[in-house]
Structures are given as C-alpha cells and as structure tokens.
C-alpha cells in the first residue's frame, strides 16, 4: 500500500490552486487547504471558492476550513499559488518556520540561493538548499519553478542540448494566461456555449 503525501496550498482559493487541487484527485497527494486571504479564512473551502472548473469542488478539500496564511498547523510541504503582490513575506515566513515551500510565484525566482527547478531538467539545483538555509537562518526552504512558457521550452530543448544549440528565438502569446478568474469565466459560459452551437 502506498503512502499518501500531505501537502498544503497557499493562496488556496485562486485559479492556480483550484487547478492543482482538481489534478491531485488522481494522485497520491492529499491536499490540505493551508491558507488564503483574510476574507476567505474561517470559511469552508467550497464556500470560499468560486469554483469555475468542470465538475464540482473536489470532495477531498470541499469541507476543509480555510486558514490564514500564517505558519502554524500547515503540513511540512506547501505549494504556493499566491499572487506575486503578497507572496514574498508569506512564503519566507513559512520557510523560516520549517516548511518546504514550492512556489509558483515569480518573487524568488531570481535569487541566487533559491533553486529555479524543472525536476526533469535540473534536479541537481536542489544542492542550493543547504546554503539557502544557512545564509537565511531558515529551518525550511523555498524552491521555485520558472514561468510556464520557460518550463515547456526547456523540456523540449533539453534533449537537443547535446547538439550545441547557441541561440533560440521564442514567441509567447500569454494575453489571458495570467488573468485568473476574470478571463476564465466568460470563456466557460458564453464562449463555450457559443462553440457548442456551431
């Protein structure tokens, strides 16, 4: 029998977190709503969440109470889907308190002691963690991912590295990808029904 992994979600009621909790239904990850904004704290996840994805709020998290984004009873491993405007101090507070924070926000991506990780490409960058902990006095750690287009690009380019690529020109069209619910709602309602009629 395989052991399930307890994880927490920071920024639990946002778009990125809702997609993650939906995906985790089919994995060995057991999500726990670790924290969200003050306006959501204390509510049940199903009540705090404006669920816009296909299907219903996952039963694994629907009845959980949303907590404030403060270190306390959260699981050791946390996935952060926080907005960049507030992520820095909250993620650092959890790392200082001993949590492993895997962040999707841009805030720590360019810091020299924070791994910018695509696990299939550069797992050796986790060797930065002990230095990060020592320099910052943290019991925990922060690991980040690159932005979405970079992840996909590196996955495709890594096998070609052996051929000595010296230059890549890439164009991304991300006009709505960072807009969250405001961009998603119209698409799932009027636009989708329009597509079904055609």
mmCIF file with all atom_site columns, C-alpha atoms in Angstrom:
data_model
loop_
_atom_site.group_PDB
_atom_site.id
_atom_site.type_symbol
_atom_site.label_atom_id
_atom_site.label_alt_id
_atom_site.label_comp_id
_atom_site.label_asym_id
_atom_site.label_entity_id
_atom_site.label_seq_id
_atom_site.pdbx_PDB_ins_code
_atom_site.Cartn_x
_atom_site.Cartn_y
_atom_site.Cartn_z
_atom_site.occupancy
_atom_site.B_iso_or_equiv
_atom_site.pdbx_formal_charge
_atom_site.auth_seq_id
_atom_site.auth_comp_id
_atom_site.auth_asym_id
_atom_site.auth_atom_id
_atom_site.pdbx_PDB_model_num
ATOM 1   C CA . UNK A 1 1   ? 0.000   0.000  0.000   1.00 0.00 ? 1   UNK A CA 1
ATOM 2   C CA . UNK A 1 2   ? 1.380   3.390  -0.999  1.00 0.00 ? 2   UNK A CA 1
ATOM 3   C CA . UNK A 1 3   ? 1.549   6.255  1.478   1.00 0.00 ? 3   UNK A CA 1
ATOM 4   C CA . UNK A 1 4   ? -0.253  9.446  0.575   1.00 0.00 ? 4   UNK A CA 1
ATOM 5   C CA . UNK A 1 5   ? 1.627   12.729 0.912   1.00 0.00 ? 5   UNK A CA 1
ATOM 6   C CA . UNK A 1 6   ? 0.062   15.555 2.899   1.00 0.00 ? 6   UNK A CA 1
ATOM 7   C CA . UNK A 1 7   ? 0.544   18.927 1.231   1.00 0.00 ? 7   UNK A CA 1
ATOM 8   C CA . UNK A 1 8   ? -0.811  22.399 1.891   1.00 0.00 ? 8   UNK A CA 1
ATOM 9   C CA . UNK A 1 9   ? -1.846  25.018 -0.617  1.00 0.00 ? 9   UNK A CA 1
ATOM 10  C CA . UNK A 1 10  ? -1.028  28.692 -0.062  1.00 0.00 ? 10  UNK A CA 1
ATOM 11  C CA . UNK A 1 11  ? -3.323  31.012 -1.976  1.00 0.00 ? 11  UNK A CA 1
ATOM 12  C CA . UNK A 1 12  ? -5.845  28.192 -1.842  1.00 0.00 ? 12  UNK A CA 1
ATOM 13  C CA . UNK A 1 13  ? -8.814  29.961 -3.419  1.00 0.00 ? 13  UNK A CA 1
ATOM 14  C CA . UNK A 1 14  ? -7.091  31.277 -6.541  1.00 0.00 ? 14  UNK A CA 1
ATOM 15  C CA . UNK A 1 15  ? -7.171  29.888 -10.070 1.00 0.00 ? 15  UNK A CA 1
ATOM 16  C CA . UNK A 1 16  ? -3.791  28.096 -9.936  1.00 0.00 ? 16  UNK A CA 1
ATOM 17  C CA . UNK A 1 17  ? -4.684  26.401 -6.651  1.00 0.00 ? 17  UNK A CA 1
ATOM 18  C CA . UNK A 1 18  ? -8.070  25.237 -7.918  1.00 0.00 ? 18  UNK A CA 1
ATOM 19  C CA . UNK A 1 19  ? -6.479  23.603 -10.947 1.00 0.00 ? 19  UNK A CA 1
ATOM 20  C CA . UNK A 1 20  ? -3.909  21.930 -8.677  1.00 0.00 ? 20  UNK A CA 1
ATOM 21  C CA . UNK A 1 21  ? -6.484  20.573 -6.229  1.00 0.00 ? 21  UNK A CA 1
ATOM 22  C CA . UNK A 1 22  ? -8.523  19.241 -9.145  1.00 0.00 ? 22  UNK A CA 1
ATOM 23  C CA . UNK A 1 23  ? -5.471  17.494 -10.604 1.00 0.00 ? 23  UNK A CA 1
ATOM 24  C CA . UNK A 1 24  ? -4.439  15.989 -7.271  1.00 0.00 ? 24  UNK A CA 1
ATOM 25  C CA . UNK A 1 25  ? -7.654  13.956 -7.059  1.00 0.00 ? 25  UNK A CA 1
ATOM 26  C CA . UNK A 1 26  ? -5.963  11.319 -9.212  1.00 0.00 ? 26  UNK A CA 1
ATOM 27  C CA . UNK A 1 27  ? -2.625  11.223 -7.386  1.00 0.00 ? 27  UNK A CA 1
ATOM 28  C CA . UNK A 1 28  ? -1.130  10.097 -4.089  1.00 0.00 ? 28  UNK A CA 1
ATOM 29  C CA . UNK A 1 29  ? -1.140  13.694 -2.889  1.00 0.00 ? 29  UNK A CA 1
ATOM 30  C CA . UNK A 1 30  ? -3.622  14.515 -0.132  1.00 0.00 ? 30  UNK A CA 1
ATOM 31  C CA . UNK A 1 31  ? -4.225  18.273 -0.415  1.00 0.00 ? 31  UNK A CA 1
ATOM 32  C CA . UNK A 1 32  ? -4.951  20.369 2.619   1.00 0.00 ? 32  UNK A CA 1
ATOM 33  C CA . UNK A 1 33  ? -6.181  23.936 2.397   1.00 0.00 ? 33  UNK A CA 1
ATOM 34  C CA . UNK A 1 34  ? -3.386  25.684 4.234   1.00 0.00 ? 34  UNK A CA 1
ATOM 35  C CA . UNK A 1 35  ? -4.153  29.315 3.703   1.00 0.00 ? 35  UNK A CA 1
ATOM 36  C CA . UNK A 1 36  ? -5.798  32.104 1.792   1.00 0.00 ? 36  UNK A CA 1
ATOM 37  C CA . UNK A 1 37  ? -6.695  35.755 2.236   1.00 0.00 ? 37  UNK A CA 1
ATOM 38  C CA . UNK A 1 38  ? -8.357  37.178 5.336   1.00 0.00 ? 38  UNK A CA 1
ATOM 39  C CA . UNK A 1 39  ? -11.704 37.345 3.531   1.00 0.00 ? 39  UNK A CA 1
ATOM 40  C CA . UNK A 1 40  ? -11.609 33.572 2.963   1.00 0.00 ? 40  UNK A CA 1
ATOM 41  C CA . UNK A 1 41  ? -10.101 32.451 6.289   1.00 0.00 ? 41  UNK A CA 1
ATOM 42  C CA . UNK A 1 42  ? -12.548 30.591 8.531   1.00 0.00 ? 42  UNK A CA 1
ATOM 43  C CA . UNK A 1 43  ? -14.867 29.548 5.689   1.00 0.00 ? 43  UNK A CA 1
ATOM 44  C CA . UNK A 1 44  ? -15.287 26.074 4.255   1.00 0.00 ? 44  UNK A CA 1
ATOM 45  C CA . UNK A 1 45  ? -13.321 25.733 1.031   1.00 0.00 ? 45  UNK A CA 1
ATOM 46  C CA . UNK A 1 46  ? -16.477 25.076 -1.003  1.00 0.00 ? 46  UNK A CA 1
ATOM 47  C CA . UNK A 1 47  ? -17.932 28.373 0.295   1.00 0.00 ? 47  UNK A CA 1
ATOM 48  C CA . UNK A 1 48  ? -14.756 30.443 -0.077  1.00 0.00 ? 48  UNK A CA 1
ATOM 49  C CA . UNK A 1 49  ? -14.025 29.118 -3.550  1.00 0.00 ? 49  UNK A CA 1
ATOM 50  C CA . UNK A 1 50  ? -15.750 30.433 -6.652  1.00 0.00 ? 50  UNK A CA 1
ATOM 51  C CA . UNK A 1 51  ? -15.364 27.120 -8.488  1.00 0.00 ? 51  UNK A CA 1
ATOM 52  C CA . UNK A 1 52  ? -15.280 27.663 -12.247 1.00 0.00 ? 52  UNK A CA 1
ATOM 53  C CA . UNK A 1 53  ? -13.709 24.453 -13.474 1.00 0.00 ? 53  UNK A CA 1
ATOM 54  C CA . UNK A 1 54  ? -15.531 21.491 -14.948 1.00 0.00 ? 54  UNK A CA 1
ATOM 55  C CA . UNK A 1 55  ? -17.216 19.353 -12.311 1.00 0.00 ? 55  UNK A CA 1
ATOM 56  C CA . UNK A 1 56  ? -17.620 20.223 -8.667  1.00 0.00 ? 56  UNK A CA 1
ATOM 57  C CA . UNK A 1 57  ? -15.186 21.236 -5.941  1.00 0.00 ? 57  UNK A CA 1
ATOM 58  C CA . UNK A 1 58  ? -13.114 18.121 -5.093  1.00 0.00 ? 58  UNK A CA 1
ATOM 59  C CA . UNK A 1 59  ? -14.601 16.296 -2.117  1.00 0.00 ? 59  UNK A CA 1
ATOM 60  C CA . UNK A 1 60  ? -11.093 15.930 -0.685  1.00 0.00 ? 60  UNK A CA 1
ATOM 61  C CA . UNK A 1 61  ? -10.964 19.668 0.054   1.00 0.00 ? 61  UNK A CA 1
ATOM 62  C CA . UNK A 1 62  ? -14.591 20.915 -0.138  1.00 0.00 ? 62  UNK A CA 1
ATOM 63  C CA . UNK A 1 63  ? -15.298 20.555 3.585   1.00 0.00 ? 63  UNK A CA 1
ATOM 64  C CA . UNK A 1 64  ? -11.947 21.794 4.851   1.00 0.00 ? 64  UNK A CA 1
ATOM 65  C CA . UNK A 1 65  ? -11.749 25.097 6.677   1.00 0.00 ? 65  UNK A CA 1
ATOM 66  C CA . UNK A 1 66  ? -9.578  27.721 5.023   1.00 0.00 ? 66  UNK A CA 1
ATOM 67  C CA . UNK A 1 67  ? -6.924  29.033 7.390   1.00 0.00 ? 67  UNK A CA 1
ATOM 68  C CA . UNK A 1 68  ? -4.991  32.288 7.361   1.00 0.00 ? 68  UNK A CA 1
ATOM 69  C CA . UNK A 1 69  ? -1.677  32.283 5.502   1.00 0.00 ? 69  UNK A CA 1
ATOM 70  C CA . UNK A 1 70  ? 0.385   32.082 8.665   1.00 0.00 ? 70  UNK A CA 1
ATOM 71  C CA . UNK A 1 71  ? 2.722   29.302 9.814   1.00 0.00 ? 71  UNK A CA 1
ATOM 72  C CA . UNK A 1 72  ? 1.062   27.057 12.336  1.00 0.00 ? 72  UNK A CA 1
ATOM 73  C CA . UNK A 1 73  ? -0.562  23.716 11.714  1.00 0.00 ? 73  UNK A CA 1
ATOM 74  C CA . UNK A 1 74  ? 0.146   23.510 7.977   1.00 0.00 ? 74  UNK A CA 1
ATOM 75  C CA . UNK A 1 75  ? 1.773   20.363 6.523   1.00 0.00 ? 75  UNK A CA 1
ATOM 76  C CA . UNK A 1 76  ? 5.535   20.278 6.026   1.00 0.00 ? 76  UNK A CA 1
ATOM 77  C CA . UNK A 1 77  ? 5.216   20.511 2.219   1.00 0.00 ? 77  UNK A CA 1
ATOM 78  C CA . UNK A 1 78  ? 3.420   23.556 0.797   1.00 0.00 ? 78  UNK A CA 1
ATOM 79  C CA . UNK A 1 79  ? 2.614   24.520 -2.768  1.00 0.00 ? 79  UNK A CA 1
ATOM 80  C CA . UNK A 1 80  ? 2.307   28.279 -3.119  1.00 0.00 ? 80  UNK A CA 1
ATOM 81  C CA . UNK A 1 81  ? -0.094  29.671 -5.696  1.00 0.00 ? 81  UNK A CA 1
ATOM 82  C CA . UNK A 1 82  ? -0.052  33.130 -4.167  1.00 0.00 ? 82  UNK A CA 1
ATOM 83  C CA . UNK A 1 83  ? -0.339  36.371 -6.078  1.00 0.00 ? 83  UNK A CA 1
ATOM 84  C CA . UNK A 1 84  ? 3.059   37.998 -6.510  1.00 0.00 ? 84  UNK A CA 1
ATOM 85  C CA . UNK A 1 85  ? 1.867   41.141 -4.711  1.00 0.00 ? 85  UNK A CA 1
ATOM 86  C CA . UNK A 1 86  ? 1.799   39.279 -1.384  1.00 0.00 ? 86  UNK A CA 1
ATOM 87  C CA . UNK A 1 87  ? 3.870   36.125 -1.845  1.00 0.00 ? 87  UNK A CA 1
ATOM 88  C CA . UNK A 1 88  ? 7.317   37.275 -0.723  1.00 0.00 ? 88  UNK A CA 1
ATOM 89  C CA . UNK A 1 89  ? 6.857   37.743 3.023   1.00 0.00 ? 89  UNK A CA 1
ATOM 90  C CA . UNK A 1 90  ? 4.325   34.929 3.440   1.00 0.00 ? 90  UNK A CA 1
ATOM 91  C CA . UNK A 1 91  ? 6.490   32.345 1.675   1.00 0.00 ? 91  UNK A CA 1
ATOM 92  C CA . UNK A 1 92  ? 9.543   33.441 3.662   1.00 0.00 ? 92  UNK A CA 1
ATOM 93  C CA . UNK A 1 93  ? 7.631   33.174 6.933   1.00 0.00 ? 93  UNK A CA 1
ATOM 94  C CA . UNK A 1 94  ? 6.678   29.562 6.170   1.00 0.00 ? 94  UNK A CA 1
ATOM 95  C CA . UNK A 1 95  ? 10.252  28.679 5.127   1.00 0.00 ? 95  UNK A CA 1
ATOM 96  C CA . UNK A 1 96  ? 11.622  30.229 8.307   1.00 0.00 ? 96  UNK A CA 1
ATOM 97  C CA . UNK A 1 97  ? 9.134   28.163 10.326  1.00 0.00 ? 97  UNK A CA 1
ATOM 98  C CA . UNK A 1 98  ? 10.467  24.947 8.786   1.00 0.00 ? 98  UNK A CA 1
ATOM 99  C CA . UNK A 1 99  ? 8.195   24.329 5.800   1.00 0.00 ? 99  UNK A CA 1
ATOM 100 C CA . UNK A 1 100 ? 9.262   23.285 2.318   1.00 0.00 ? 100 UNK A CA 1
ATOM 101 C CA . UNK A 1 101 ? 7.646   25.897 0.048   1.00 0.00 ? 101 UNK A CA 1
ATOM 102 C CA . UNK A 1 102 ? 7.374   25.086 -3.654  1.00 0.00 ? 102 UNK A CA 1
ATOM 103 C CA . UNK A 1 103 ? 6.407   28.390 -5.207  1.00 0.00 ? 103 UNK A CA 1
ATOM 104 C CA . UNK A 1 104 ? 4.672   29.177 -8.471  1.00 0.00 ? 104 UNK A CA 1
ATOM 105 C CA . UNK A 1 105 ? 5.057   32.937 -7.952  1.00 0.00 ? 105 UNK A CA 1
ATOM 106 C CA . UNK A 1 106 ? 7.840   34.964 -9.559  1.00 0.00 ? 106 UNK A CA 1
ATOM 107 C CA . UNK A 1 107 ? 9.045   36.593 -6.343  1.00 0.00 ? 107 UNK A CA 1
ATOM 108 C CA . UNK A 1 108 ? 12.064  34.414 -5.513  1.00 0.00 ? 108 UNK A CA 1
ATOM 109 C CA . UNK A 1 109 ? 12.952  33.181 -8.996  1.00 0.00 ? 109 UNK A CA 1
ATOM 110 C CA . UNK A 1 110 ? 15.989  35.412 -9.496  1.00 0.00 ? 110 UNK A CA 1
ATOM 111 C CA . UNK A 1 111 ? 17.549  34.937 -6.050  1.00 0.00 ? 111 UNK A CA 1
ATOM 112 C CA . UNK A 1 112 ? 20.932  33.195 -6.247  1.00 0.00 ? 112 UNK A CA 1
ATOM 113 C CA . UNK A 1 113 ? 20.289  30.727 -3.428  1.00 0.00 ? 113 UNK A CA 1
ATOM 114 C CA . UNK A 1 114 ? 16.770  29.672 -4.488  1.00 0.00 ? 114 UNK A CA 1
ATOM 115 C CA . UNK A 1 115 ? 16.580  26.713 -6.891  1.00 0.00 ? 115 UNK A CA 1
ATOM 116 C CA . UNK A 1 116 ? 14.724  27.518 -10.112 1.00 0.00 ? 116 UNK A CA 1
ATOM 117 C CA . UNK A 1 117 ? 13.672  23.979 -10.785 1.00 0.00 ? 117 UNK A CA 1
ATOM 118 C CA . UNK A 1 118 ? 12.306  21.890 -13.620 1.00 0.00 ? 118 UNK A CA 1
ATOM 119 C CA . UNK A 1 119 ? 12.775  18.464 -11.967 1.00 0.00 ? 119 UNK A CA 1
ATOM 120 C CA . UNK A 1 120 ? 13.233  16.568 -15.231 1.00 0.00 ? 120 UNK A CA 1
ATOM 121 C CA . UNK A 1 121 ? 15.954  19.009 -16.335 1.00 0.00 ? 121 UNK A CA 1
ATOM 122 C CA . UNK A 1 122 ? 17.990  20.258 -13.365 1.00 0.00 ? 122 UNK A CA 1
ATOM 123 C CA . UNK A 1 123 ? 17.322  18.321 -10.120 1.00 0.00 ? 123 UNK A CA 1
ATOM 124 C CA . UNK A 1 124 ? 20.926  18.994 -9.088  1.00 0.00 ? 124 UNK A CA 1
ATOM 125 C CA . UNK A 1 125 ? 19.952  22.627 -8.386  1.00 0.00 ? 125 UNK A CA 1
ATOM 126 C CA . UNK A 1 126 ? 18.433  21.383 -5.129  1.00 0.00 ? 126 UNK A CA 1
ATOM 127 C CA . UNK A 1 127 ? 22.017  21.410 -3.852  1.00 0.00 ? 127 UNK A CA 1
ATOM 128 C CA . UNK A 1 128 ? 21.494  25.150 -3.315  1.00 0.00 ? 128 UNK A CA 1
ATOM 129 C CA . UNK A 1 129 ? 19.087  24.478 -0.447  1.00 0.00 ? 129 UNK A CA 1
ATOM 130 C CA . UNK A 1 130 ? 21.595  23.920 2.405   1.00 0.00 ? 130 UNK A CA 1
ATOM 131 C CA . UNK A 1 131 ? 23.322  27.212 1.525   1.00 0.00 ? 131 UNK A CA 1
ATOM 132 C CA . UNK A 1 132 ? 19.942  28.978 1.417   1.00 0.00 ? 132 UNK A CA 1
ATOM 133 C CA . UNK A 1 133 ? 19.060  27.662 4.864   1.00 0.00 ? 133 UNK A CA 1
ATOM 134 C CA . UNK A 1 134 ? 22.405  28.616 6.332   1.00 0.00 ? 134 UNK A CA 1
ATOM 135 C CA . UNK A 1 135 ? 22.505  32.112 4.833   1.00 0.00 ? 135 UNK A CA 1
ATOM 136 C CA . UNK A 1 136 ? 18.923  32.946 5.801   1.00 0.00 ? 136 UNK A CA 1
ATOM 137 C CA . UNK A 1 137 ? 18.725  31.090 9.108   1.00 0.00 ? 137 UNK A CA 1
ATOM 138 C CA . UNK A 1 138 ? 15.775  29.018 7.892   1.00 0.00 ? 138 UNK A CA 1
ATOM 139 C CA . UNK A 1 139 ? 14.768  25.564 9.030   1.00 0.00 ? 139 UNK A CA 1
ATOM 140 C CA . UNK A 1 140 ? 12.741  25.189 5.846   1.00 0.00 ? 140 UNK A CA 1
ATOM 141 C CA . UNK A 1 141 ? 13.317  26.220 2.259   1.00 0.00 ? 141 UNK A CA 1
ATOM 142 C CA . UNK A 1 142 ? 11.885  27.817 -0.866  1.00 0.00 ? 142 UNK A CA 1
ATOM 143 C CA . UNK A 1 143 ? 12.099  26.207 -4.289  1.00 0.00 ? 143 UNK A CA 1
ATOM 144 C CA . UNK A 1 144 ? 10.561  27.889 -7.339  1.00 0.00 ? 144 UNK A CA 1
ATOM 145 C CA . UNK A 1 145 ? 9.612   26.981 -10.871 1.00 0.00 ? 145 UNK A CA 1
ATOM 146 C CA . UNK A 1 146 ? 10.276  29.071 -13.986 1.00 0.00 ? 146 UNK A CA 1
ATOM 147 C CA . UNK A 1 147 ? 7.329   30.668 -15.717 1.00 0.00 ? 147 UNK A CA 1
ATOM 148 C CA . UNK A 1 148 ? 5.009   28.422 -17.697 1.00 0.00 ? 148 UNK A CA 1
ATOM 149 C CA . UNK A 1 149 ? 6.423   29.098 -21.157 1.00 0.00 ? 149 UNK A CA 1
ATOM 150 C CA . UNK A 1 150 ? 10.004  28.544 -19.958 1.00 0.00 ? 150 UNK A CA 1
ATOM 151 C CA . UNK A 1 151 ? 9.144   25.159 -18.450 1.00 0.00 ? 151 UNK A CA 1
ATOM 152 C CA . UNK A 1 152 ? 7.671   23.900 -21.711 1.00 0.00 ? 152 UNK A CA 1
ATOM 153 C CA . UNK A 1 153 ? 10.559  25.333 -23.726 1.00 0.00 ? 153 UNK A CA 1
ATOM 154 C CA . UNK A 1 154 ? 13.266  23.727 -21.585 1.00 0.00 ? 154 UNK A CA 1
ATOM 155 C CA . UNK A 1 155 ? 11.529  20.347 -21.659 1.00 0.00 ? 155 UNK A CA 1
ATOM 156 C CA . UNK A 1 156 ? 11.704  20.406 -25.443 1.00 0.00 ? 156 UNK A CA 1
ATOM 157 C CA . UNK A 1 157 ? 15.225  21.818 -25.675 1.00 0.00 ? 157 UNK A CA 1
ATOM 158 C CA . UNK A 1 158 ? 16.975  19.666 -23.056 1.00 0.00 ? 158 UNK A CA 1
ATOM 159 C CA . UNK A 1 159 ? 17.330  16.588 -25.315 1.00 0.00 ? 159 UNK A CA 1
ATOM 160 C CA . UNK A 1 160 ? 18.762  18.826 -28.063 1.00 0.00 ? 160 UNK A CA 1
ATOM 161 C CA . UNK A 1 161 ? 21.450  20.368 -25.853 1.00 0.00 ? 161 UNK A CA 1
ATOM 162 C CA . UNK A 1 162 ? 23.962  17.746 -26.986 1.00 0.00 ? 162 UNK A CA 1
ATOM 163 C CA . UNK A 1 163 ? 23.884  19.238 -30.492 1.00 0.00 ? 163 UNK A CA 1
ATOM 164 C CA . UNK A 1 164 ? 25.285  22.583 -29.330 1.00 0.00 ? 164 UNK A CA 1
ATOM 165 C CA . UNK A 1 165 ? 22.357  24.951 -29.717 1.00 0.00 ? 165 UNK A CA 1
ATOM 166 C CA . UNK A 1 166 ? 23.646  28.521 -29.401 1.00 0.00 ? 166 UNK A CA 1
ATOM 167 C CA . UNK A 1 167 ? 20.508  30.593 -29.922 1.00 0.00 ? 167 UNK A CA 1
ATOM 168 C CA . UNK A 1 168 ? 16.752  30.184 -29.532 1.00 0.00 ? 168 UNK A CA 1
ATOM 169 C CA . UNK A 1 169 ? 14.101  32.681 -30.574 1.00 0.00 ? 169 UNK A CA 1
ATOM 170 C CA . UNK A 1 170 ? 10.742  32.126 -28.884 1.00 0.00 ? 170 UNK A CA 1
ATOM 171 C CA . UNK A 1 171 ? 7.460   33.977 -29.006 1.00 0.00 ? 171 UNK A CA 1
ATOM 172 C CA . UNK A 1 172 ? 4.777   33.512 -26.379 1.00 0.00 ? 172 UNK A CA 1
ATOM 173 C CA . UNK A 1 173 ? 1.210   34.717 -26.532 1.00 0.00 ? 173 UNK A CA 1
ATOM 174 C CA . UNK A 1 174 ? 0.022   34.919 -22.952 1.00 0.00 ? 174 UNK A CA 1
ATOM 175 C CA . UNK A 1 175 ? -2.582  37.643 -23.082 1.00 0.00 ? 175 UNK A CA 1
ATOM 176 C CA . UNK A 1 176 ? -5.084  35.898 -20.803 1.00 0.00 ? 176 UNK A CA 1
ATOM 177 C CA . UNK A 1 177 ? -2.973  33.229 -19.083 1.00 0.00 ? 177 UNK A CA 1
ATOM 178 C CA . UNK A 1 178 ? -2.258  35.396 -16.036 1.00 0.00 ? 178 UNK A CA 1
ATOM 179 C CA . UNK A 1 179 ? -5.662  36.985 -15.739 1.00 0.00 ? 179 UNK A CA 1
ATOM 180 C CA . UNK A 1 180 ? -7.206  34.370 -13.428 1.00 0.00 ? 180 UNK A CA 1
ATOM 181 C CA . UNK A 1 181 ? -10.967 34.074 -12.988 1.00 0.00 ? 181 UNK A CA 1
ATOM 182 C CA . UNK A 1 182 ? -11.992 37.236 -14.883 1.00 0.00 ? 182 UNK A CA 1
ATOM 183 C CA . UNK A 1 183 ? -10.596 35.740 -18.085 1.00 0.00 ? 183 UNK A CA 1
ATOM 184 C CA . UNK A 1 184 ? -11.822 32.235 -17.387 1.00 0.00 ? 184 UNK A CA 1
ATOM 185 C CA . UNK A 1 185 ? -15.462 32.967 -16.516 1.00 0.00 ? 185 UNK A CA 1
ATOM 186 C CA . UNK A 1 186 ? -16.517 34.455 -19.871 1.00 0.00 ? 186 UNK A CA 1
ATOM 187 C CA . UNK A 1 187 ? -14.820 31.616 -21.697 1.00 0.00 ? 187 UNK A CA 1
ATOM 188 C CA . UNK A 1 188 ? -16.574 28.904 -19.724 1.00 0.00 ? 188 UNK A CA 1
ATOM 189 C CA . UNK A 1 189 ? -20.006 30.469 -20.036 1.00 0.00 ? 189 UNK A CA 1
ATOM 190 C CA . UNK A 1 190 ? -20.878 32.461 -23.151 1.00 0.00 ? 190 UNK A CA 1
ATOM 191 C CA . UNK A 1 191 ? -17.913 31.472 -25.305 1.00 0.00 ? 191 UNK A CA 1
ATOM 192 C CA . UNK A 1 192 ? -18.250 27.771 -24.563 1.00 0.00 ? 192 UNK A CA 1
ATOM 193 C CA . UNK A 1 193 ? -21.977 27.707 -25.216 1.00 0.00 ? 193 UNK A CA 1
ATOM 194 C CA . UNK A 1 194 ? -21.362 29.578 -28.456 1.00 0.00 ? 194 UNK A CA 1
ATOM 195 C CA . UNK A 1 195 ? -18.884 26.925 -29.535 1.00 0.00 ? 195 UNK A CA 1
ATOM 196 C CA . UNK A 1 196 ? -21.371 24.166 -28.771 1.00 0.00 ? 196 UNK A CA 1
ATOM 197 C CA . UNK A 1 197 ? -23.957 25.823 -31.025 1.00 0.00 ? 197 UNK A CA 1
ATOM 198 C CA . UNK A 1 198 ? -21.623 25.909 -34.023 1.00 0.00 ? 198 UNK A CA 1
#
